[in-house]
Structure formats: structure tokens, C-alpha cells
XYZ file of C-alpha atoms in Angstrom:
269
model
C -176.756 14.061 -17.951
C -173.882 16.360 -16.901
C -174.020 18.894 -19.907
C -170.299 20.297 -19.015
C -169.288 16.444 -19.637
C -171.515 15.669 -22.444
C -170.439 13.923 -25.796
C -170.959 17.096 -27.799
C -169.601 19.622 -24.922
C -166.261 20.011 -26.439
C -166.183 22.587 -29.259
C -162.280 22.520 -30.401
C -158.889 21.103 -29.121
C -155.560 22.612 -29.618
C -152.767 20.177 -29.836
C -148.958 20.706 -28.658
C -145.686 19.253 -30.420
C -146.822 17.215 -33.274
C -146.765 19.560 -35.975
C -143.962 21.340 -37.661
C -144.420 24.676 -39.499
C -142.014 25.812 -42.841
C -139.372 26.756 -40.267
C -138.945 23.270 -38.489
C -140.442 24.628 -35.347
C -142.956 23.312 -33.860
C -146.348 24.818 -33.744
C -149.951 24.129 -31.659
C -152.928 23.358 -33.697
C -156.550 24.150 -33.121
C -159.143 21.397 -34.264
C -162.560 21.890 -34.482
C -165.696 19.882 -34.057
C -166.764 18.814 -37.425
C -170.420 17.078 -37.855
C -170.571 14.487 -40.127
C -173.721 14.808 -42.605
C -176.034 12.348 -42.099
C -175.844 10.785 -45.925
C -172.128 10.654 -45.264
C -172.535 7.058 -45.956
C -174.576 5.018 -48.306
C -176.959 2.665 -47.365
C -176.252 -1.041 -48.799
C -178.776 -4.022 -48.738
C -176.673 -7.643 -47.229
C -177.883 -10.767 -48.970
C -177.125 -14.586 -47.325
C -173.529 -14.795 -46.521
C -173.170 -10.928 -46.220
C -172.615 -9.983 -49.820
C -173.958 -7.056 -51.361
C -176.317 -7.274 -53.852
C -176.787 -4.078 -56.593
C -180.316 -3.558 -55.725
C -181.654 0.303 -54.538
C -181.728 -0.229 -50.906
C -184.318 -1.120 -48.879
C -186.372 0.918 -46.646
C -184.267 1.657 -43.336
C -185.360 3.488 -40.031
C -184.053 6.833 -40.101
C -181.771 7.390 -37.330
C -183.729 8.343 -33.981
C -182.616 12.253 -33.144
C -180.083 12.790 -30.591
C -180.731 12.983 -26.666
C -177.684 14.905 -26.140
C -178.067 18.654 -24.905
C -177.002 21.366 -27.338
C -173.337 21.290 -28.266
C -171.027 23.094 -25.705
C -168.053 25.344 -26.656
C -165.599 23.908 -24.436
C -161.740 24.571 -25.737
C -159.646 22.010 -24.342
C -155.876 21.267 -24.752
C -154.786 18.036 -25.168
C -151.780 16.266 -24.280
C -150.350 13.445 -25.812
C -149.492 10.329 -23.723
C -148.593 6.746 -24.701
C -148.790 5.111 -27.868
C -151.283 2.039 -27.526
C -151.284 0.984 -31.311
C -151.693 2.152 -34.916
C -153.379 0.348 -37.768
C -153.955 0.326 -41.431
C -155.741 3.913 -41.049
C -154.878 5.425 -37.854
C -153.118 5.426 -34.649
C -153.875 5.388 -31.363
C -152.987 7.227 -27.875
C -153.754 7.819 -24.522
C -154.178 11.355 -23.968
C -155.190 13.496 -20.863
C -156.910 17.011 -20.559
C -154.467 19.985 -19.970
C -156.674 21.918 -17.116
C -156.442 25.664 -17.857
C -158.806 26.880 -16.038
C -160.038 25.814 -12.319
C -163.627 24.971 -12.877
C -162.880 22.904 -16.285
C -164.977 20.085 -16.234
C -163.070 16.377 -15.024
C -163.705 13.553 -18.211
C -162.790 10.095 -17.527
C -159.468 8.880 -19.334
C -159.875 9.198 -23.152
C -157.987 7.786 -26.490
C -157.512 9.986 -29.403
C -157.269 8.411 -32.619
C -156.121 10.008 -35.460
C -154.954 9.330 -39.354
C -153.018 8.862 -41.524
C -152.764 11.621 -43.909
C -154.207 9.717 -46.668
C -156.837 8.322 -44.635
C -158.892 11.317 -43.714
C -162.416 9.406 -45.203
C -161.951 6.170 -42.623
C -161.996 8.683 -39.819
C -165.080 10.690 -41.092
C -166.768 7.290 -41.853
C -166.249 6.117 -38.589
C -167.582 9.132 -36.808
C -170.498 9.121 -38.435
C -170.833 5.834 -37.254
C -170.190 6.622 -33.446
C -173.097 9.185 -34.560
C -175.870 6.238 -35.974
C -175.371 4.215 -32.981
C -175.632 7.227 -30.514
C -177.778 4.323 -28.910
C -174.906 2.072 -28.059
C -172.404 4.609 -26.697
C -171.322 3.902 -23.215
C -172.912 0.350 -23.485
C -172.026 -1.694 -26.310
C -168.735 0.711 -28.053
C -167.153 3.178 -26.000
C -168.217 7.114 -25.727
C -167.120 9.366 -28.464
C -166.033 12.783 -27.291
C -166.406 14.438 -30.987
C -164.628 14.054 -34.523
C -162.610 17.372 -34.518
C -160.153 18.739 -37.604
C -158.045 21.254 -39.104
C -156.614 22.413 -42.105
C -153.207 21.996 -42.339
C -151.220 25.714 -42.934
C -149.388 26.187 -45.994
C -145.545 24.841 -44.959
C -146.808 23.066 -42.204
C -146.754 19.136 -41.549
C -148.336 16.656 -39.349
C -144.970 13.808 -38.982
C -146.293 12.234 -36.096
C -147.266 9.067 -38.485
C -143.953 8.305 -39.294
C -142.450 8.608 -35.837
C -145.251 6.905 -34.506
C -145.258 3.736 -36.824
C -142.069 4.055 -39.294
C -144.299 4.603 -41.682
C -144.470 7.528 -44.113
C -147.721 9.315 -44.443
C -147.726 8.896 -48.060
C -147.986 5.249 -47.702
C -150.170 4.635 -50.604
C -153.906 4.308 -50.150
C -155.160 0.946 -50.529
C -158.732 1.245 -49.284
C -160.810 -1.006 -51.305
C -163.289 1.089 -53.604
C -166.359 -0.473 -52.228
C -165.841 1.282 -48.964
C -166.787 4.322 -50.490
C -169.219 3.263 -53.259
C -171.911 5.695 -53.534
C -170.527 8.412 -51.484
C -168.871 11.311 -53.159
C -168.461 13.020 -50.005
C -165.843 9.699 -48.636
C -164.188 9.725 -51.955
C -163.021 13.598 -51.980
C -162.006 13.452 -48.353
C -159.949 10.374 -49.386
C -158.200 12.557 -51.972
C -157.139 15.344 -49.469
C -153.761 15.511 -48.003
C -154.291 18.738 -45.928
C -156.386 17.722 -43.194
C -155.477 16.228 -39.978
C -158.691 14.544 -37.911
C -158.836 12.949 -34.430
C -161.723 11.101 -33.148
C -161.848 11.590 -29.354
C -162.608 8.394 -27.116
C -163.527 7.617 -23.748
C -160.496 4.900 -22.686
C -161.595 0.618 -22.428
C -160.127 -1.544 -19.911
C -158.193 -4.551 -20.865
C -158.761 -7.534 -23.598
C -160.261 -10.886 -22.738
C -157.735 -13.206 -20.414
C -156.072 -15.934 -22.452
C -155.240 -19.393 -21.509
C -158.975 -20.080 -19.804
C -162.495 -21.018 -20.392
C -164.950 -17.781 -21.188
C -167.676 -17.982 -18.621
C -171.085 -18.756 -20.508
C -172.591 -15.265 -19.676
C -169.648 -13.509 -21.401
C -169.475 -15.344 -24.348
C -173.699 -14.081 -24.355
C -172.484 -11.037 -23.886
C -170.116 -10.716 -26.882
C -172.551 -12.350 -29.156
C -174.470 -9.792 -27.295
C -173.341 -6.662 -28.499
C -172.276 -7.435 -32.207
C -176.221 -8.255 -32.066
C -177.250 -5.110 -31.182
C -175.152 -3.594 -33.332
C -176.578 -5.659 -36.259
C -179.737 -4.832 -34.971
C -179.299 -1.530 -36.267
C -178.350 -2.081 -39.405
C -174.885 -2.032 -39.091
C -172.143 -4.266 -40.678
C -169.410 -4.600 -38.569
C -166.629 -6.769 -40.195
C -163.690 -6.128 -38.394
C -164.233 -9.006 -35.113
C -160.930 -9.391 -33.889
C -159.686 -10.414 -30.359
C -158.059 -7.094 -29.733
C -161.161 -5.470 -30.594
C -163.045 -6.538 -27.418
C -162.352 -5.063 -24.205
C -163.301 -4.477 -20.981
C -165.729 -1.292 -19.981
C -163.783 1.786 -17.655
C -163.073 0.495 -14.633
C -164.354 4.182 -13.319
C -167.791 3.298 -14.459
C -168.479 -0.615 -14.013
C -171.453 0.602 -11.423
C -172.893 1.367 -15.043
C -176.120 -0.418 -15.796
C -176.846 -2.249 -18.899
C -179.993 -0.981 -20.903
C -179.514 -4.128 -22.653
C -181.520 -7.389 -22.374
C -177.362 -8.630 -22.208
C -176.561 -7.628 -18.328
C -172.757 -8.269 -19.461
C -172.953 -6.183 -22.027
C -172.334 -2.998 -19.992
C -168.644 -4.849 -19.016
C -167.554 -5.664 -21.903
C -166.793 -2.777 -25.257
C -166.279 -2.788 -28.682
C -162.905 -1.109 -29.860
């Protein structure tokens, strides 16, 4: 593994033009890696049909420890390219690596993706997932570059929601409770309106053509990786055609460490 392009090698990003200080003008932002603790999110048994039952939980296999080297302290300024798409929590855009410095290490294209300001806890939650399924990164979901944040400064705003989407950033929160059931942690950071988070992510290819037949091996494939992902005790409820996409073109040479040899083509978003 190339430790200067590692998953955990980035230490903080500072971010140009999207926030506004008490003046109107607008001021860079430094976010920092944030690690989310591994009881983040409770552990729920599934009964027949996927419903959860109030019973303790079952016995689960902790989560194997990390293979990744220790974390780097890269400082990396991002730039903020098209908009691909926003939904119920977040939005989502292609964004490229400012090089500042000659020797910075090259990453392949990346996504940010970054909330709403009431939506702070569906980030979190879904880093800590990119963290459980370390396993699958770069083979069944794409690789995630870090969960970074900041504290918003007193007078200053992050209105990139509502130009982005038309949306205000107060839009009211209408997760459903059970999302957070159990976990305090998910339920304060839902409260807070003074954080801005942005999951980093390595870029997919394109969705699944339209209009003609799925070739047997890829329809294996996509029942594939939801599999594997079950496998490890993950419920993933959100199967949607624009959720499955095609792997980096800059890394299709990949092999699959997967009994699924399509899996390694094909993502989930």
C-alpha cells in the first residue's frame, strides 16, 4: 500500500468559497479528520422479512482491526467542482486536490459529500459504516478518503445547501427515530446546527445501461455485493438503480478478492 495515498493519509482539508463569515465575506475553512467511535451505532437483531425485533442483540463478530498504516497528516485543499446530486441528507460533488506543494501525493478523482445542516448524524453514521466494512472498500463500495469536520465560527454560515438544492438548511428534520434508536451519540449530533461534515470519496464510473438485457454474470455480480455486504451484518435498505455504478475506470486492472469476479467492476454508491 502507498502510505502517502492511503485512506487515513489525509489529516484535514481547508475549503474555499462556501462559507460566509458575519461580514458577508467569504472565508476558507479547515476540517479535520474526525474518527467515529466504534459503538457509534447500535447493533439490531433482523427477524424474517427484515423487521426488528426488541430482543438484546445477538452475539456479533467484532469488527476485524484495520490494515491501514498509521494515519498521515496530510493538509490538502480542496476545490469544488460540479454538482452530481443532493438527497434527503446531503449533497454531492466532484472535487479535485489543489496541489500546493510539488511532491503532494496524486489521488484518483474523488466526490465529497457533505450535509445538510440538520443532518450532521446521517454523515457520522455513514462513516462509521465506510469504517465496519473497511473489508469492502475498493471492491464492493467505493474508497473513503476520511469523514472530516469543523465547527462553524460564531457569525459564520455554511449556504452552500440552499444554492446547491433551493433548499434551506433548516429544512426540518424528518429522520425517522428508529435510525438512531439506542445511540445517544446519533441523537445529539442530530440536534447540532454548528457543524459542517464532508465524507471524502474516491469517484464511480457510470450507472447500468438502460434499454438492454444485463449479462448473467453482472446481474451475479450485483446480487454479489449486497451479499457480501449482508454477510457482514449489515442492512443496507436503500437499493436503488442510481445507487449502482461502475468501478474507476483508472483502476479496472483491479482484482476482485471476491468469489464474484464482477464484483471488482461494479460499486455501491
Amino acid at each position: 500500500m502507498d502510505v502517502s495515498t492511503a485512506l487515513n493519509a489525509i489529516s484535514a482539508l481547508t475549503i474555499h468559497g462556501l462559507f460566509t463569515d458575519s461580514g458577508g465575506t467569504n472565508s476558507p475553512i479547515i476540517l479535520h479528520r474526525t474518527v467515529a467511535p466504534l459503538d457509534l451505532v447500535p447493533f439490531l437483531n433482523l427477524v424474517a422479512g427484515g423487521v426488528r425485533d426488541d430482543k438484546p442483540p445477538k452475539p456479533y463478530i467484532p469488527r476485524p482491526p484495520s490494515t491501514l498504516p498509521e494515519p498521515g497528516d496530510l493538509h490538502v485543499h480542496l476545490i469544488f467542482g460540479e454538482k452530481k446530486g443532493w438527497g434527503r441528507s446531503s449533497f454531492v460533488h466532484e472535487v479535485n486536490i489543489s496541489r500546493q506543494r510539488l511532491f503532494q501525493p496524486i489521488f484518483l478523482p474523488l466526490f465529497s459529500r457533505s450535509h445538510d445542516l440538520k443532518r450532521r448524524a446521517e454523515i457520522a453514521r455513514e462513516a462509521w459504516f465506510y469504517d465496519e466494512l473497511e473489508c469492502l472498500q475498493g471492491v464492493v463500495l467505493p474508497r473513503c478518503y476520511g469523514w472530516f469536520e469543523a465547527e462553524l465560527a460564531e457569525g459564520q454560515s455554511f449556504d452552500h445547501w440552499t444554492r446547491a438544492t433551493g433548499r434551506s438548511s433548516e429544512t426540518e428534520n424528518s429522520n425517522p427515530e428508529w435510525r438512531f434508536k439506542g445511540s445517544k451519540q446519533l441523537t445529539e449530533m442530530s440536534d447540532s446546527r454548528n457543524y459542517v461534515s464532508v465524507l471524502l470519496l474516491e469517484k464511480l464510473g457510470d450507472t447500468l445501461p438502460i434499454g438492454v438485457p444485463l449479462a448473467d454474470d453482472l446481474v451475479k455480480g450485483i446480487y454479489g455485493m449486497y451479499g457480501e455486504v449482508a454477510e457482514l451484518g449489515a442492512e443496507h435498505r436503500d437499493i436503488r438503480y442510481f445507487n449502482i455504478l461502475a468501478a474507476p475506470k483508472a483502476r479496472l486492472h483491479s482484482q476482485a478478492c471476491l468469489p464474484h469476479s464482477l464484483v471488482a467492476y461494479i460499486h455501491i454508491a
